[in-house]
Coordinates of N, CA and C in Angstrom, one line a residue:
X1 N 0.8 -1.0 0.0 CA -0.1 0.2 -0.1 C 0.8 1.5 0.3
X2 N 2.1 0.8 0.6 CA 3.1 2.3 0.5 C 3.2 3.0 -1.0
X3 N 3.7 1.7 -1.3 CA 4.0 2.2 -3.0 C 3.0 2.8 -3.7
X4 N 1.6 2.1 -3.6 CA 0.4 3.1 -4.2 C 0.5 4.4 -3.3
X5 N 0.5 4.7 -2.4 CA 0.4 6.0 -1.6 C 1.4 7.1 -2.6
X6 N 2.6 6.4 -2.6 CA 4.1 7.0 -2.7 C 3.5 7.5 -4.4
X7 N 3.1 6.4 -5.4 CA 2.7 6.8 -6.4 C 1.3 7.8 -6.9
X8 N 0.6 7.7 -5.8 CA -0.3 8.7 -5.9 C 0.5 10.5 -5.6
X9 N 1.2 10.0 -4.3 CA 1.7 11.7 -4.3 C 2.4 12.1 -5.2
X10 N 3.4 11.2 -5.8 CA 4.2 11.8 -7.0 C 2.8 12.1 -8.3
X11 N 2.1 11.6 -8.6 CA 1.0 11.8 -9.8 C 0.4 13.2 -9.3
X12 N 0.2 13.5 -7.9 CA -0.5 14.7 -7.7 C 1.0 15.7 -7.5
X13 N 1.9 15.4 -7.3 CA 3.0 16.7 -7.4 C 3.5 17.1 -9.1
X14 N 2.9 16.6 -9.7 CA 3.0 16.4 -11.1 C 2.0 17.4 -11.3
X15 N 2.7 18.8 -12.2 CA 1.8 20.4 -11.9 C 1.7 20.9 -13.2
X16 N 2.7 20.5 -14.0 CA 2.7 21.1 -15.3 C 3.3 20.2 -16.4
X17 N 3.4 20.4 -17.6 CA 3.6 19.3 -18.9 C 5.1 18.7 -17.9
X18 N 6.2 19.9 -18.4 CA 7.7 19.5 -17.9 C 7.8 18.4 -16.7
X19 N 7.1 18.3 -15.8 CA 7.1 17.5 -14.2 C 6.4 16.0 -15.5
X20 N 5.6 16.4 -16.1 CA 4.8 15.1 -16.7 C 6.3 14.5 -17.5
X21 N 6.8 15.4 -18.2 CA 7.8 14.3 -18.9 C 9.3 13.9 -18.7
X22 N 9.6 14.6 -17.2 CA 10.5 14.5 -16.3 C 10.1 12.7 -15.6
X23 N 8.9 12.6 -15.3 CA 8.3 11.6 -14.4 C 8.2 10.3 -15.7
X24 N 7.7 10.8 -17.1 CA 7.6 9.5 -17.9 C 9.2 8.9 -18.0
X25 N 10.1 10.0 -18.4 CA 11.0 9.4 -18.9 C 11.8 8.7 -17.3
X26 N 11.5 8.9 -16.3 CA 12.1 8.1 -15.2 C 11.0 7.4 -15.3
X27 N 9.9 6.7 -15.3 CA 9.3 5.9 -15.5 C 10.1 4.7 -16.9
X28 N 10.2 5.5 -17.9 CA 10.9 4.2 -18.6 C 12.0 3.8 -18.4
X29 N 13.0 5.4 -18.1 CA 14.4 4.4 -17.0 C 14.1 3.0 -16.5
X30 N 13.1 3.5 -15.3 CA 12.8 2.1 -14.7 C 12.6 1.1 -15.5
X31 N 11.7 1.0 -16.1 CA 11.2 0.0 -17.1 C 12.5 -0.7 -17.6
X32 N 13.3 0.3 -18.2 CA 14.3 -0.3 -19.2 C 15.8 -0.8 -18.0
X33 N 15.6 -0.7 -17.1 CA 16.6 -1.1 -16.0 C 16.0 -2.4 -15.5
X34 N 14.5 -2.8 -15.4 CA 14.0 -4.0 -14.9 C 13.9 -4.9 -15.9
X35 N 13.7 -4.6 -17.3 CA 13.7 -5.7 -18.7 C 15.2 -6.2 -18.6
X36 N 16.1 -4.9 -18.2 CA 17.6 -5.6 -18.8 C 17.7 -6.7 -17.3
X37 N 17.5 -6.3 -16.5 CA 17.7 -7.5 -15.2 C 16.9 -8.8 -15.0
X38 N 15.8 -8.6 -16.3 CA 14.9 -9.9 -16.0 C 15.5 -10.7 -17.3
X39 N 16.1 -10.0 -18.1 CA 16.9 -10.2 -19.5 C 18.3 -11.4 -18.9
X40 N 18.4 -10.6 -18.2 CA 20.0 -11.2 -17.4 C 19.9 -12.2 -16.6
X41 N 18.7 -12.4 -16.4 CA 18.0 -13.4 -15.2 C 17.6 -14.9 -16.1
X42 N 17.0 -14.6 -17.2 CA 16.6 -15.8 -17.9 C 17.5 -15.9 -18.7
X43 N 18.7 -15.4 -19.0 CA 19.8 -15.6 -19.6 C 20.2 -16.9 -18.7
X44 N 20.2 -16.2 -17.4 CA 21.4 -17.2 -16.3 C 20.8 -18.5 -16.2
X45 N 19.3 -18.1 -16.5 CA 18.7 -19.2 -16.1 C 18.6 -20.5 -17.2
X46 N 18.3 -19.7 -18.5 CA 18.6 -20.9 -19.5 C 20.6 -21.3 -19.8
X47 N 20.9 -20.9 -19.1 CA 22.1 -21.2 -19.3 C 22.5 -22.4 -18.1
X48 N 22.1 -22.1 -17.2 CA 22.2 -23.4 -15.9 C 21.4 -24.1 -16.2
X49 N 20.0 -24.3 -16.9 CA 19.3 -25.7 -17.6 C 19.8 -25.9 -18.6
X50 N 21.2 -26.1 -19.2 CA 21.5 -26.7 -20.2 C 22.1 -28.4 -19.8
X51 N 21.7 -28.8 -20.4 CA 22.5 -30.6 -19.6 C 23.4 -30.5 -19.3
X52 N 24.6 -30.0 -20.0 CA 26.2 -29.9 -19.7 C 26.4 -29.2 -18.5
X53 N 25.7 -27.7 -18.1 CA 25.7 -27.6 -16.7 C 25.1 -28.5 -15.7
X54 N 23.7 -28.6 -16.0 CA 23.5 -29.7 -14.8 C 23.9 -30.7 -14.3
X55 N 24.9 -31.4 -15.8 CA 25.6 -32.5 -15.1 C 26.9 -32.0 -14.1
X56 N 27.4 -31.2 -14.9 CA 28.6 -30.6 -14.2 C 28.1 -30.0 -12.7
X57 N 27.0 -29.5 -12.3 CA 26.7 -29.1 -11.2 C 26.8 -30.6 -10.6
X58 N 25.8 -31.1 -10.8 CA 25.8 -32.4 -9.6 C 27.0 -33.0 -9.7
X59 N 28.0 -33.2 -10.1 CA 29.0 -34.2 -9.9 C 29.8 -32.5 -9.0
X60 N 29.6 -31.6 -9.3 CA 30.4 -30.5 -7.8 C 29.8 -31.0 -6.5
X61 N 28.5 -31.7 -6.7 CA 27.6 -31.6 -5.6 C 27.9 -32.8 -5.0
X62 N 28.2 -34.1 -5.8 CA 28.6 -35.1 -5.8 C 30.2 -35.1 -4.8
X63 N 31.2 -34.1 -5.7 CA 32.6 -34.1 -4.7 C 32.4 -33.6 -3.6
X64 N 31.4 -32.6 -3.6 CA 31.4 -32.0 -1.7 C 30.9 -32.6 -0.8
X65 N 29.8 -33.5 -1.1 CA 29.4 -33.8 -0.1 C 29.9 -35.7 -0.2
X66 N 30.2 -36.1 0.8 CA 30.7 -37.3 0.8 C 29.4 -38.0 1.5
X67 N 28.5 -38.0 2.0 CA 27.4 -39.2 2.5 C 26.6 -39.0 1.1
X68 N 26.4 -37.9 0.4 CA 25.6 -38.0 -1.1 C 26.4 -39.2 -1.9
X69 N 27.9 -39.0 -1.7 CA 28.9 -39.5 -2.9 C 28.7 -41.3 -2.3
X70 N 28.7 -41.3 -1.2 CA 28.9 -42.8 -0.5 C 27.1 -43.4 -0.8
X71 N 25.8 -42.5 -1.1 CA 24.9 -43.2 -1.2 C 24.5 -43.4 -2.7
X72 N 25.0 -42.6 -3.5 CA 24.9 -42.8 -5.0 C 25.7 -44.2 -5.5
X73 N 27.2 -44.1 -4.9 CA 28.0 -45.7 -4.4 C 27.4 -46.7 -4.5
X74 N 26.4 -46.8 -3.3 CA 25.8 -48.2 -3.0 C 24.3 -48.1 -3.8
X75 N 24.1 -47.1 -4.4 CA 22.7 -47.3 -5.2 C 23.6 -47.8 -6.5
X76 N 24.6 -47.7 -7.3 CA 24.9 -48.0 -8.1 C 25.7 -49.3 -8.7
X77 N 26.1 -49.7 -6.9 CA 26.7 -51.2 -6.6 C 25.5 -51.9 -7.0
X78 N 24.2 -51.6 -6.1 CA 23.2 -52.5 -5.8 C 22.5 -52.8 -7.0
X79 N 22.2 -52.0 -8.3 CA 21.8 -51.6 -9.3 C 22.7 -52.9 -10.2
X80 N 24.0 -53.0 -9.8 CA 24.9 -53.7 -10.8 C 24.8 -55.0 -10.6
X81 N 25.0 -55.4 -9.0 CA 24.8 -56.7 -8.5 C 23.5 -57.2 -9.3
X82 N 22.2 -56.3 -9.0 CA 21.0 -56.7 -8.9 C 20.9 -57.0 -10.7
X83 N 21.3 -56.3 -11.5 CA 21.0 -56.5 -12.4 C 22.0 -57.5 -13.5
X84 N 23.1 -57.6 -12.5 CA 24.4 -59.2 -13.1 C 23.7 -60.3 -12.6
X85 N 23.1 -60.6 -11.4 CA 22.6 -61.4 -11.2 C 21.2 -62.1 -11.8
X86 N 20.5 -60.9 -12.2 CA 19.2 -61.9 -13.0 C 19.6 -61.9 -14.6
X87 N 21.0 -61.3 -14.8 CA 21.5 -61.8 -16.2 C 22.0 -63.0 -16.1
X88 N 22.3 -63.7 -14.6 CA 23.2 -65.1 -14.8 C 21.8 -65.8 -14.6
X89 N 20.6 -65.5 -14.3 CA 19.5 -66.7 -13.6 C 18.5 -66.3 -15.1
X90 N 18.6 -65.3 -15.6 CA 17.3 -65.2 -16.9 C 18.1 -65.2 -17.9
X91 N 17.8 -66.6 -18.9 CA 18.2 -66.2 -20.4 C 17.2 -65.4 -21.5
X92 N 17.6 -65.6 -22.6 CA 16.6 -64.7 -23.7 C 15.6 -65.6 -24.1
X93 N 15.5 -67.1 -23.6 CA 14.5 -67.8 -23.6 C 14.3 -68.6 -22.6
X94 N 14.1 -67.6 -21.4 CA 13.3 -67.8 -20.3 C 12.1 -67.8 -20.3
X95 N 11.1 -68.6 -19.6 CA 9.6 -68.6 -19.6 C 9.0 -67.0 -18.9
X96 N 7.8 -67.2 -18.5 CA 7.4 -65.9 -17.9 C 7.8 -66.3 -16.2
X97 N 7.5 -66.9 -15.8 CA 7.9 -67.1 -14.2 C 9.6 -67.0 -13.8
X98 N 10.1 -67.8 -15.0 CA 11.2 -67.3 -14.5 C 11.7 -66.0 -14.7
X99 N 11.2 -65.2 -15.5 CA 11.4 -63.9 -15.8 C 11.1 -63.1 -14.4
X100 N 9.9 -63.3 -13.8 CA 9.2 -62.8 -13.0 C 10.1 -63.0 -11.8
X101 N 10.7 -64.5 -11.5 CA 11.6 -64.4 -10.5 C 13.0 -63.5 -10.4
X102 N 13.3 -63.8 -11.7 CA 14.8 -62.9 -11.7 C 14.3 -61.6 -11.5
X103 N 13.2 -61.0 -11.9 CA 13.0 -59.1 -11.5 C 12.5 -59.6 -10.2
X104 N 12.2 -60.3 -9.7 CA 12.2 -60.1 -7.8 C 13.7 -60.5 -7.1
X105 N 14.3 -61.4 -7.9 CA 15.4 -61.5 -7.6 C 16.4 -60.3 -7.7
X106 N 16.7 -59.8 -8.9 CA 17.1 -58.2 -9.0 C 16.6 -57.2 -7.9
X107 N 15.4 -57.3 -7.8 CA 15.0 -55.9 -6.7 C 15.0 -56.2 -4.9
X108 N 15.6 -57.4 -5.0 CA 15.9 -58.0 -3.7 C 17.3 -58.1 -3.4
X109 N 17.9 -57.9 -4.8 CA 19.7 -57.8 -4.1 C 20.2 -56.3 -4.5
X110 N 19.2 -55.7 -5.1 CA 19.5 -54.1 -5.5 C 19.1 -53.7 -4.0
X111 N 17.9 -54.0 -3.4 CA 17.8 -53.6 -2.0 C 18.7 -53.5 -1.2
X112 N 18.9 -55.3 -0.9 CA 20.3 -55.5 0.0 C 21.2 -54.7 -0.1
X113 N 21.9 -54.6 -1.1 CA 23.0 -54.4 -1.1 C 23.2 -52.5 -0.9
X114 N 22.1 -52.3 -1.3 CA 21.8 -50.7 -1.1 C 21.5 -50.2 0.4
X115 N 20.8 -51.0 0.9 CA 20.5 -50.7 2.4 C 21.8 -51.2 3.5
X116 N 22.3 -52.2 2.9 CA 23.5 -52.8 3.7 C 24.3 -51.9 4.5
X117 N 25.2 -50.9 3.9 CA 25.3 -49.6 4.4 C 24.8 -49.2 5.8
X118 N 23.4 -49.0 5.9 CA 22.5 -48.4 6.5 C 22.7 -48.8 7.8
X119 N 22.5 -50.2 7.7 CA 22.6 -51.1 8.8 C 23.7 -51.0 10.2
X120 N 24.9 -50.9 9.3 CA 26.1 -50.9 9.8 C 26.3 -49.5 10.8
X121 N 25.0 -48.5 10.2 CA 25.4 -47.0 10.7 C 24.7 -46.7 12.2
X122 N 23.7 -47.8 11.8 CA 22.8 -47.7 13.3 C 23.6 -47.5 14.3
X123 N 23.3 -46.8 15.6 CA 23.2 -46.9 17.1 C 22.4 -48.6 18.0
X124 N 22.3 -48.8 17.0 CA 21.3 -49.9 17.5 C 21.7 -51.1 17.5
X125 N 21.6 -52.5 17.9 CA 22.5 -53.6 18.1 C 21.8 -54.2 16.5
X126 N 22.8 -54.9 15.8 CA 22.6 -55.0 14.6 C 21.6 -56.8 14.7
X127 N 20.4 -56.6 14.0 CA 19.5 -57.6 13.5 C 20.0 -58.3 12.8
X128 N 19.7 -59.6 13.3 CA 20.4 -60.6 12.7 C 19.3 -61.3 11.9
X129 N 20.0 -61.4 10.7 CA 19.3 -61.9 9.9 C 18.7 -63.5 9.6
X130 N 17.9 -63.7 9.0 CA 17.4 -64.9 8.8 C 18.3 -66.4 8.7
X131 N 19.1 -65.8 7.7 CA 19.9 -66.9 6.9 C 21.2 -67.4 8.3
X132 N 21.7 -65.9 9.0 CA 22.3 -66.4 10.0 C 21.8 -67.0 11.3
X133 N 20.4 -67.1 11.5 CA 20.0 -67.3 12.6 C 20.1 -69.6 12.2
X134 N 19.8 -69.6 10.7 CA 19.8 -70.8 10.5 C 21.3 -71.4 10.4
X135 N 22.1 -70.1 10.2 CA 23.4 -71.5 10.1 C 23.9 -71.3 11.4
X136 N 23.8 -70.5 12.4 CA 23.8 -70.6 13.6 C 23.6 -71.5 14.4
X137 N 23.1 -72.6 14.2 CA 22.2 -73.3 15.0 C 22.8 -74.9 14.6

């Protein structure tokens, strides 16, 4: 509201044509400056949204953050292990059931490897998995 009030006061202070001309020039100059700022901002935005710059910024963030780097490494290892375990089990001529089991195996191994490091960082005692319970008997 203060902007509206100050605009009304400026309009009231214009008494003759010279004041009107100076006010118009002032507004045109302000408009030009705002347009230039908007153009610069738009140019910066288009440059930052180029795929090359997105990848470069992502790599820079990965180099700075150790936890993010570790998480990406865990996920990549999990995906790779899951993919290769599925390829070992499922051949090109495999049936529907074998393909479904391969997908389940891939999902399970991927999640197991990706979440394995999270269990090691817990402050709580480690849970024994089913395989350890069976083998320890």
